[in-house]
Short mmCIF file of C-alpha atoms in Angstrom, two decimals:
data_model
loop_
_atom_site.label_atom_id
_atom_site.label_comp_id
_atom_site.label_asym_id
_atom_site.label_seq_id
_atom_site.Cartn_x
_atom_site.Cartn_y
_atom_site.Cartn_z
CA MET A 13 133.72 -11.95 141.13
CA SER A 14 132.72 -9.62 137.91
CA TYR A 15 134.24 -8.69 135.18
CA ILE A 16 134.17 -5.66 132.87
CA ILE A 17 135.05 -5.87 129.09
CA ASP A 18 135.48 -2.56 127.31
CA ARG A 19 134.58 -3.41 123.67
CA ARG A 20 134.26 -0.09 122.28
CA LEU A 21 136.29 0.26 118.96
CA ASN A 22 139.17 2.68 118.59
CA ALA A 23 138.91 5.14 116.91
CA LYS A 24 140.92 5.35 113.25
CA LYS A 25 141.88 1.88 114.01
CA LYS A 26 144.47 3.02 116.87
CA SER A 27 145.20 1.26 120.33
CA THR A 28 144.03 3.59 122.61
CA VAL A 29 145.72 1.71 125.50
CA ASN A 30 148.83 1.41 123.88
CA ARG A 31 149.07 5.02 122.70
CA GLN A 32 148.45 6.07 126.47
CA ARG A 33 150.94 3.63 127.58
CA PHE A 34 153.12 5.52 124.80
CA LEU A 35 152.42 8.74 126.17
CA ARG A 36 153.14 8.05 129.65
CA ARG A 37 156.78 6.42 128.53
CA TYR A 38 157.72 9.64 126.75
CA ARG A 39 156.60 12.22 128.99
CA LYS A 40 159.65 13.86 129.41
CA HIS A 41 160.25 14.50 125.77
CA ILE A 42 156.32 15.35 125.06
CA LYS A 43 156.87 18.11 128.23
CA ARG A 44 159.92 19.41 126.67
CA ALA A 45 158.07 19.80 123.49
CA VAL A 46 155.01 21.31 124.87
CA GLU A 47 157.32 24.03 126.72
CA GLU A 48 158.91 24.95 123.34
CA ALA A 49 155.59 25.28 121.38
CA VAL A 50 154.34 27.54 123.94
CA ASN A 51 157.19 29.86 123.35
CA GLN A 52 157.48 29.60 119.83
CA ARG A 53 153.56 29.59 118.39
CA SER A 54 151.48 32.61 117.96
CA ILE A 55 148.94 33.34 120.23
CA ARG A 56 145.79 32.07 117.75
CA ASP A 57 147.55 28.57 117.76
CA ILE A 58 149.06 28.53 121.22
CA ASP A 59 146.34 25.99 122.31
CA GLN A 60 146.61 23.66 119.45
CA GLY A 61 148.07 20.00 119.09
CA GLY A 62 151.40 19.32 117.19
CA GLN A 63 154.28 17.10 116.39
CA VAL A 64 157.04 15.70 119.35
CA THR A 65 160.20 14.33 118.19
CA ILE A 66 161.88 11.69 120.03
CA PRO A 67 165.78 11.09 119.50
CA SER A 68 166.27 7.62 118.15
CA ARG A 69 168.49 6.80 121.22
CA ASP A 70 165.91 6.67 123.25
CA ILE A 71 163.11 4.44 121.62
CA SER A 72 165.96 1.49 121.74
CA GLU A 73 164.62 -1.43 123.51
CA PRO A 74 166.84 -3.61 125.54
CA VAL A 75 167.94 -6.90 124.28
CA PHE A 76 169.59 -10.06 125.46
CA HIS A 77 173.08 -10.74 123.89
CA HIS A 78 176.10 -12.73 124.79
CA GLY A 79 178.54 -10.70 127.02
CA ASP A 80 182.41 -10.28 126.21
CA GLY A 81 184.60 -13.19 126.95
CA GLY A 82 185.24 -16.52 126.42
CA GLN A 83 186.22 -18.05 123.01
CA ARG A 84 184.21 -18.12 120.28
CA LYS A 85 184.60 -18.59 116.30
CA ARG A 86 182.31 -16.82 114.00
CA VAL A 87 182.24 -17.36 110.50
CA TYR A 88 181.05 -14.35 107.92
CA PRO A 89 179.85 -15.52 104.73
CA GLY A 90 181.34 -13.24 101.57
CA ASN A 91 184.73 -12.43 103.18
CA LYS A 92 186.94 -12.02 100.18
CA GLU A 93 189.12 -8.94 101.63
CA PHE A 94 190.25 -9.75 104.99
CA VAL A 95 192.10 -12.10 107.13
CA GLU A 96 192.46 -13.14 110.48
CA GLY A 97 194.60 -10.48 112.42
CA ASP A 98 193.56 -7.25 109.76
CA GLU A 99 192.17 -4.25 111.32
CA PHE A 100 189.48 -2.46 109.95
CA ARG A 101 189.81 0.90 109.04
CA ARG A 102 187.67 3.95 110.60
CA PRO A 103 185.53 5.17 107.73
CA GLN A 104 186.10 8.58 106.79
CA GLY A 105 183.66 11.66 107.56
CA GLY A 106 181.47 10.69 110.39
CA GLY A 107 180.50 7.25 108.62
CA GLY A 108 176.75 8.46 107.26
CA GLY A 109 175.16 7.44 110.56
CA GLY A 110 171.91 7.88 108.87
CA ALA A 111 170.47 10.88 111.67
CA GLY A 112 171.42 13.96 109.23
CA LYS A 113 174.83 14.74 110.90
CA GLY A 114 178.28 14.00 109.21
CA LYS A 115 179.03 13.69 104.90
CA ALA A 116 178.06 11.51 102.80
CA SER A 117 179.39 8.01 103.27
CA ASN A 118 179.10 4.79 101.18
CA GLN A 119 179.42 2.62 104.70
CA GLY A 120 177.46 3.02 108.29
CA GLU A 121 173.28 2.61 108.97
CA GLY A 122 171.50 4.59 111.52
CA MET A 123 167.45 5.51 112.40
CA ASP A 124 165.89 8.81 111.95
CA ASP A 125 164.69 10.32 115.30
CA PHE A 126 160.98 9.51 115.94
CA THR A 127 158.19 11.98 115.40
CA PHE A 128 154.58 11.78 116.14
CA ASN A 129 151.37 14.03 116.69
CA ILE A 130 149.29 14.78 119.57
CA ASN A 131 145.84 16.41 119.61
CA GLN A 132 144.85 19.45 121.39
CA ASP A 133 143.72 17.51 124.30
CA GLU A 134 146.88 15.55 125.23
CA PHE A 135 148.52 18.82 124.32
CA LEU A 136 146.52 20.84 126.70
CA ASP A 137 146.76 18.15 129.59
CA PHE A 138 150.83 17.96 129.31
CA LEU A 139 150.70 21.95 129.35
CA PHE A 140 148.62 22.12 132.38
CA GLU A 141 149.62 19.13 134.51
CA GLY A 142 150.30 19.63 138.28
CA LEU A 143 148.71 23.23 138.42
CA GLU A 144 145.77 24.60 140.34
CA LEU A 145 144.14 27.31 141.71
CA PRO A 146 145.77 27.82 145.14
CA TYR A 147 143.58 27.64 148.07
CA MET A 148 140.23 26.91 146.76
CA VAL A 149 137.48 26.07 149.58
CA LYS A 150 133.93 24.92 149.33
CA LYS A 151 131.90 28.15 150.09
CA LYS A 152 128.14 28.41 150.91
CA LEU A 153 125.19 25.92 149.81
CA ARG A 154 123.26 28.60 148.30
CA ASP A 155 122.78 28.31 144.54
CA ALA A 156 124.82 25.59 144.40
CA THR A 157 124.41 23.75 141.41
CA GLN A 158 126.46 20.72 142.52
CA PHE A 159 124.90 17.19 144.02
CA GLU A 160 126.79 13.88 145.24
CA THR A 161 124.89 10.71 145.29
CA ARG A 162 124.94 9.03 148.56
CA ARG A 163 123.52 5.68 150.02
CA ALA A 164 120.20 6.44 151.94
CA GLY A 165 119.49 2.94 152.99
CA PHE A 166 117.67 0.29 151.42
CA THR A 167 114.66 0.47 149.08
CA ASN A 168 112.01 -2.66 147.80
CA SER A 169 112.48 -1.09 144.41
CA GLY A 170 115.09 -0.60 142.02
CA SER A 171 117.11 -1.69 138.67
CA PRO A 172 118.75 -5.08 138.86
CA GLU A 173 122.43 -3.64 138.85
CA LYS A 174 121.43 -1.85 142.28
CA LEU A 175 120.29 -5.24 143.81
CA HIS A 176 122.19 -5.80 147.49
CA ILE A 177 122.52 -9.87 147.72
CA VAL A 178 123.20 -10.26 150.86
CA ARG A 179 120.41 -7.82 152.52
CA SER A 180 117.93 -9.73 150.14
CA LEU A 181 118.82 -13.42 151.26
CA ARG A 182 118.90 -11.95 154.94
CA ALA A 183 115.04 -10.55 154.54
CA ALA A 184 114.24 -14.23 152.82
CA HIS A 185 115.63 -16.03 155.37
CA ALA A 186 113.50 -14.09 157.90
CA ARG A 187 110.68 -14.10 156.09
CA ARG A 188 110.63 -18.25 155.99
CA ILE A 189 111.56 -17.87 159.85
CA ALA A 190 108.26 -15.98 160.55
CA LEU A 191 106.05 -17.70 158.10
CA SER A 192 106.88 -21.35 159.22
CA GLY A 193 107.96 -20.71 162.36
CA SER A 194 104.73 -22.53 164.26
CA GLU A 195 105.05 -25.44 161.36
CA ARG A 196 108.55 -26.14 162.40
CA ARG A 197 107.98 -26.03 166.28
CA ARG A 198 105.22 -28.79 165.79
CA ILE A 199 107.63 -30.50 163.86
CA ARG A 200 109.97 -30.99 166.41
CA GLU A 201 107.31 -31.71 168.97
CA LEU A 202 105.95 -34.48 166.61
CA LYS A 203 109.81 -35.96 166.42
CA LYS A 204 109.98 -36.01 170.22
CA GLU A 205 106.48 -38.16 170.18
CA LEU A 206 107.64 -40.28 166.93
CA TRP A 207 111.92 -41.05 168.96
CA ALA A 208 109.82 -41.89 172.20
CA LEU A 209 106.93 -44.48 170.52
CA GLU A 210 110.11 -45.95 168.98
CA GLU A 211 112.16 -46.66 171.83
CA SER A 212 109.08 -47.99 173.93
CA GLU A 213 107.61 -51.75 173.35
CA SER A 214 106.12 -51.88 170.17
CA GLY A 215 102.24 -53.09 169.73
CA PRO A 216 99.30 -52.89 167.67
CA ASP A 217 98.54 -49.50 168.54
CA THR A 218 101.94 -48.04 168.80
CA LYS A 219 102.61 -48.58 165.46
CA GLU A 220 99.48 -46.97 164.22
CA GLN A 221 100.59 -43.90 166.41
CA ILE A 222 104.16 -44.01 164.86
CA ASP A 223 102.49 -44.26 161.57
CA ALA A 224 100.19 -41.00 162.23
CA LEU A 225 102.78 -38.96 163.35
CA ARG A 226 105.07 -40.18 160.47
CA ALA A 227 102.18 -38.76 157.93
CA GLU A 228 101.69 -35.44 159.57
CA ILE A 229 105.29 -34.96 159.94
CA GLU A 230 105.88 -35.49 156.29
CA ALA A 231 102.64 -33.22 155.26
CA LEU A 232 104.06 -30.47 157.59
CA GLU A 233 108.10 -30.37 155.85
CA LYS A 234 106.02 -30.62 152.55
CA LYS A 235 104.08 -27.78 153.53
CA VAL A 236 107.50 -25.84 154.73
CA ARG A 237 109.30 -26.99 151.32
CA LYS A 238 106.79 -25.13 149.07
CA MET A 239 107.45 -22.04 150.84
CA PRO A 240 109.49 -20.12 148.26
CA PHE A 241 113.30 -19.85 149.13
CA ILE A 242 113.20 -15.90 147.68
CA ASP A 243 110.34 -13.79 146.80
CA ASP A 244 109.91 -10.40 145.10
CA PHE A 245 109.19 -9.13 148.51
CA ASP A 246 112.87 -10.18 150.04
CA LEU A 247 114.52 -8.31 147.50
CA LYS A 248 116.55 -5.21 148.58
CA PHE A 249 117.82 -2.33 146.49
CA ASN A 250 120.66 0.26 147.31
CA ASN A 251 118.68 3.48 148.06
CA LEU A 252 120.77 6.61 146.38
CA VAL A 253 119.56 10.02 146.56
CA ARG A 254 121.40 13.29 144.86
CA ILE A 255 122.09 15.99 147.54
CA PRO A 256 123.42 19.44 146.88
CA VAL A 257 126.82 20.42 148.01
CA PRO A 258 128.65 23.49 148.41
CA SER A 259 130.21 23.94 145.01
CA SER A 260 133.44 25.79 144.57
CA LYS A 261 132.64 28.88 142.72
CA ALA A 262 135.35 30.53 141.54
CA VAL A 263 136.03 33.96 139.66
CA MET A 264 139.53 35.28 138.00
CA PHE A 265 140.00 38.92 137.58
CA CYS A 266 142.28 39.16 134.86
CA VAL A 267 143.99 42.98 135.04
CA MET A 268 145.92 44.16 131.99
CA ASP A 269 147.95 47.50 131.56
CA VAL A 270 147.34 48.60 127.85
CA SER A 271 149.50 52.08 128.50
CA GLY A 272 151.44 53.90 126.31
CA SER A 273 154.63 52.45 127.98
CA MET A 274 153.56 48.98 126.94
CA THR A 275 155.50 48.19 123.78
CA GLN A 276 153.71 46.17 121.04
CA ALA A 277 156.35 43.21 122.09
CA ILE A 278 155.46 43.69 125.87
CA LYS A 279 151.61 43.86 125.37
CA ASP A 280 152.20 40.28 123.10
CA MET A 281 153.61 38.80 126.61
CA ALA A 282 151.29 40.03 128.47
CA LYS A 283 148.64 38.52 126.35
CA ARG A 284 150.08 35.48 125.78
CA PHE A 285 150.21 35.01 129.68
CA PHE A 286 146.47 35.67 130.04
CA ILE A 287 145.81 33.33 127.27
CA LEU A 288 147.51 30.59 129.07
CA LEU A 289 145.72 31.37 131.99
CA TYR A 290 142.63 31.45 129.91
CA LEU A 291 142.91 28.17 128.50
CA PHE A 292 144.17 26.87 132.35
CA LEU A 293 140.96 28.21 133.94
CA THR A 294 138.16 26.84 131.40
CA ARG A 295 139.42 23.56 130.94
CA ASN A 296 140.29 22.57 134.57
CA TYR A 297 137.42 24.30 136.06
CA LYS A 298 133.68 24.20 135.25
CA GLN A 299 132.32 26.74 137.83
CA ILE A 300 134.54 29.61 137.31
CA GLU A 301 133.97 33.16 135.86
CA VAL A 302 136.82 35.41 134.36
CA VAL A 303 136.54 39.48 134.54
CA PHE A 304 138.80 41.18 132.30
CA ILE A 305 140.18 44.64 132.92
CA ARG A 306 142.13 46.87 131.02
CA HIS A 307 143.44 49.99 132.12
CA HIS A 308 145.71 52.79 131.31
CA THR A 309 144.54 56.45 132.71
CA HIS A 310 141.48 54.59 133.28
CA ALA A 311 140.10 51.44 133.89
CA LYS A 312 137.10 49.66 132.21
CA GLU A 313 136.01 46.05 132.26
CA VAL A 314 135.73 44.76 128.99
CA ASP A 315 134.85 41.47 127.07
CA GLU A 316 137.12 38.66 125.61
CA GLU A 317 137.44 39.54 122.44
CA GLU A 318 138.05 43.56 123.37
CA PHE A 319 140.56 42.50 126.15
CA PHE A 320 142.99 40.34 124.00
CA TYR A 321 142.64 42.53 120.36
CA SER A 322 141.47 45.97 121.22
CA ARG A 323 144.13 48.67 120.50
CA GLU A 324 143.18 51.11 122.86
CA THR A 325 145.81 52.89 124.59
CA GLY A 326 146.73 56.28 126.95
CA GLY A 327 148.63 57.17 130.04
CA THR A 328 149.40 54.87 133.41
CA ILE A 329 147.00 55.01 136.47
CA VAL A 330 147.47 51.78 138.28
CA SER A 331 145.36 52.06 140.89
CA SER A 332 142.06 52.79 138.73
CA ALA A 333 142.04 49.21 137.77
CA LEU A 334 142.83 48.21 141.37
CA THR A 335 139.74 50.18 142.35
CA LEU A 336 137.67 49.07 139.72
CA THR A 337 138.59 45.60 140.60
CA ALA A 338 137.68 45.98 144.64
CA ASP A 339 134.32 47.84 143.53
CA VAL A 340 133.40 44.73 141.43
CA ILE A 341 134.34 42.28 143.88
CA ARG A 342 131.93 44.21 146.36
CA ASP A 343 129.43 44.64 144.35
CA ARG A 344 129.21 41.06 142.42
CA TYR A 345 131.16 38.31 144.25
CA PRO A 346 130.99 38.55 147.79
CA ALA A 347 133.94 36.62 149.76
CA GLY A 348 131.65 34.52 151.65
CA ASP A 349 130.31 32.87 148.28
CA TRP A 350 133.19 32.84 146.13
CA ASN A 351 136.61 31.51 145.53
CA ILE A 352 138.57 35.16 143.98
CA TYR A 353 141.92 35.13 142.27
CA VAL A 354 143.46 38.08 140.67
CA ALA A 355 145.99 38.12 138.12
CA GLN A 356 147.86 41.27 137.20
CA ALA A 357 150.40 41.91 134.35
CA SER A 358 151.97 45.55 133.61
CA ASP A 359 155.76 46.76 132.63
CA GLY A 360 155.91 48.61 136.31
CA ASP A 361 155.61 52.24 134.63
CA ASN A 362 153.28 53.97 136.63
CA TRP A 363 152.34 57.63 137.56
CA ASP A 364 154.12 59.32 140.07
CA GLY A 365 152.55 59.17 143.67
CA ASP A 366 149.91 56.71 142.32
CA SER A 367 151.59 53.54 143.67
CA ASP A 368 151.61 54.04 147.34
CA ALA A 369 148.12 54.30 146.19
CA CYS A 370 147.83 50.77 144.88
CA ARG A 371 149.47 49.45 147.79
CA GLN A 372 146.64 50.85 150.37
CA ILE A 373 144.29 49.36 147.80
CA LEU A 374 145.62 46.23 147.71
CA VAL A 375 145.81 45.61 151.37
CA ASN A 376 142.87 47.08 152.54
CA ARG A 377 140.20 46.31 149.60
CA VAL A 378 141.45 43.89 147.47
CA LEU A 379 143.65 41.03 149.45
CA PRO A 380 141.48 40.54 152.17
CA HIS A 381 138.65 38.90 150.08
CA VAL A 382 140.92 37.17 147.72
CA GLN A 383 142.49 33.52 147.78
CA TYR A 384 145.34 34.36 145.71
CA TYR A 385 146.56 37.36 143.66
CA ALA A 386 149.34 37.08 141.19
CA TYR A 387 151.24 39.81 139.60
CA VAL A 388 153.75 39.87 136.56
CA GLU A 389 155.81 42.66 135.49
CA ILE A 390 157.15 42.57 131.91
CA THR A 391 160.51 44.56 131.66
CA THR A 392 163.97 44.07 131.02
CA GLY A 393 164.96 47.39 132.93
CA PRO A 394 165.48 48.02 136.55
CA HIS A 395 162.22 47.46 139.08
CA GLN A 396 160.34 50.93 139.43
CA ASN A 397 158.15 52.14 142.52
CA LEU A 398 155.45 49.93 141.48
CA TRP A 399 157.55 46.73 142.19
CA LEU A 400 159.05 48.33 145.54
CA GLU A 401 155.81 49.09 146.83
CA TYR A 402 154.34 45.13 145.86
CA GLU A 403 157.33 43.83 147.48
CA ARG A 404 156.05 45.36 150.85
CA VAL A 405 152.49 43.99 149.96
CA ARG A 406 154.38 40.45 149.31
CA GLU A 407 156.08 40.62 152.77
CA ALA A 408 152.81 41.82 154.41
CA PHE A 409 150.64 38.80 152.60
CA PRO A 410 153.24 35.95 152.04
CA GLU A 411 150.77 33.21 151.56
CA THR A 412 148.50 34.50 149.39
CA PHE A 413 150.53 37.31 147.17
CA ALA A 414 153.00 36.34 144.37
CA MET A 415 155.19 37.87 142.11
CA HIS A 416 157.47 37.58 139.38
CA GLN A 417 159.41 39.51 136.79
CA ILE A 418 159.18 38.35 132.81
CA GLU A 419 161.92 39.23 130.88
CA GLU A 420 161.32 37.38 127.55
CA ALA A 421 158.90 35.17 125.87
CA SER A 422 160.70 32.03 127.05
CA ASP A 423 160.02 33.20 130.60
CA ILE A 424 156.29 32.88 130.52
CA TYR A 425 155.38 29.52 130.66
CA PRO A 426 158.27 29.01 133.58
CA VAL A 427 156.82 32.11 135.47
CA PHE A 428 153.19 30.74 134.95
CA ARG A 429 153.81 27.12 136.22
CA LYS A 430 155.73 28.78 139.21
CA LEU A 431 152.62 31.02 140.20
CA PHE A 432 150.22 28.10 139.80
CA ALA A 433 151.82 25.13 140.81
CA ARG A 434 150.02 22.83 142.99
CA LYS A 435 150.47 23.78 146.49
CA MET A 436 151.20 20.61 149.65
CA GLU A 437 149.11 19.25 151.29
CA GLY A 438 148.34 21.18 154.11
CA ALA A 439 149.36 24.62 153.18
CA ALA A 440 147.13 27.55 153.85
#
């Protein structure tokens, strides 16, 4: 049995193991604090760590104590005011519980709520726990950059940690049998002759023969014993090879409406949604590309900086963005090689007659090639034609097309979790 002892020093004299245990124990409180932080922080600080407060009642430890009942006499030192049978008066004004509530009092004690900090990595772990890109599958082997290490038999050379003990001992045993087989057979034959002579009548000649046989047997056994128990030639090592495997390459299209109907508040909520999506993708998936598309009357593919901070605006023709998305998929991301995802955010306002064109583009050019399409409509008013047309799309593609409404900033994170929640095993 092998024991591995981790002797790495903890950073800043903190117990990493105890901290992980503490985070697991108070996971519910941390997740609630993370959700509140997402709704309250600015866009630039949304991914930072922060403080988590745990009510004092939730950090109490169970203790053993005497139960009620029985007759007990207790003596309290310093009692100069009360005698047996007196009743204690309830403190006025809340009793000064110590938790910041009630009026000042000269009696009572309590404990403040416990507050601690979580770092950025811990914050993002709790933020995206249980989320995934739905229906991601392995694609073709071409241009694969992922490798897996697999067993490929045994080799005669390697590092000590790859030594296979059983195969090495088996090889040593086979070598000893092969190289000493003739001597062992000769020893067995000589022992039979020796036993036969010892059972026969002894004479001078017989005694000389017995001594000669014993000497020859001893010489042969000595020769066999000189053979090494294990030799370098016997050592067998696990042979591990790296083979390419199909990679789960994925691309996410972020499509955002920046038309004049999108007020600044709506744009901020849309940006907050896409920042959450961008953080989720870059943290959980190494091989993923993100395509940013902004649109008003015309759609344009932009970089990350322009997507989140450009102030360009105009009219509203949503079909221009969907057409550009379909063209980019056709030219750069063939469905046979890529897992394709699209996320669209809009206020639902669109040019008259264009919503039907959006449905046609989605049904004929986009959805047949994508793993998942998520649409969020940021509005507090009634749904318009774009939402109604998208409902028809959802009926035709119930597994790969999802849509939700966002009315205020506090809805962003719950809707995000609904869109990218981990699917049940076996779902397709």
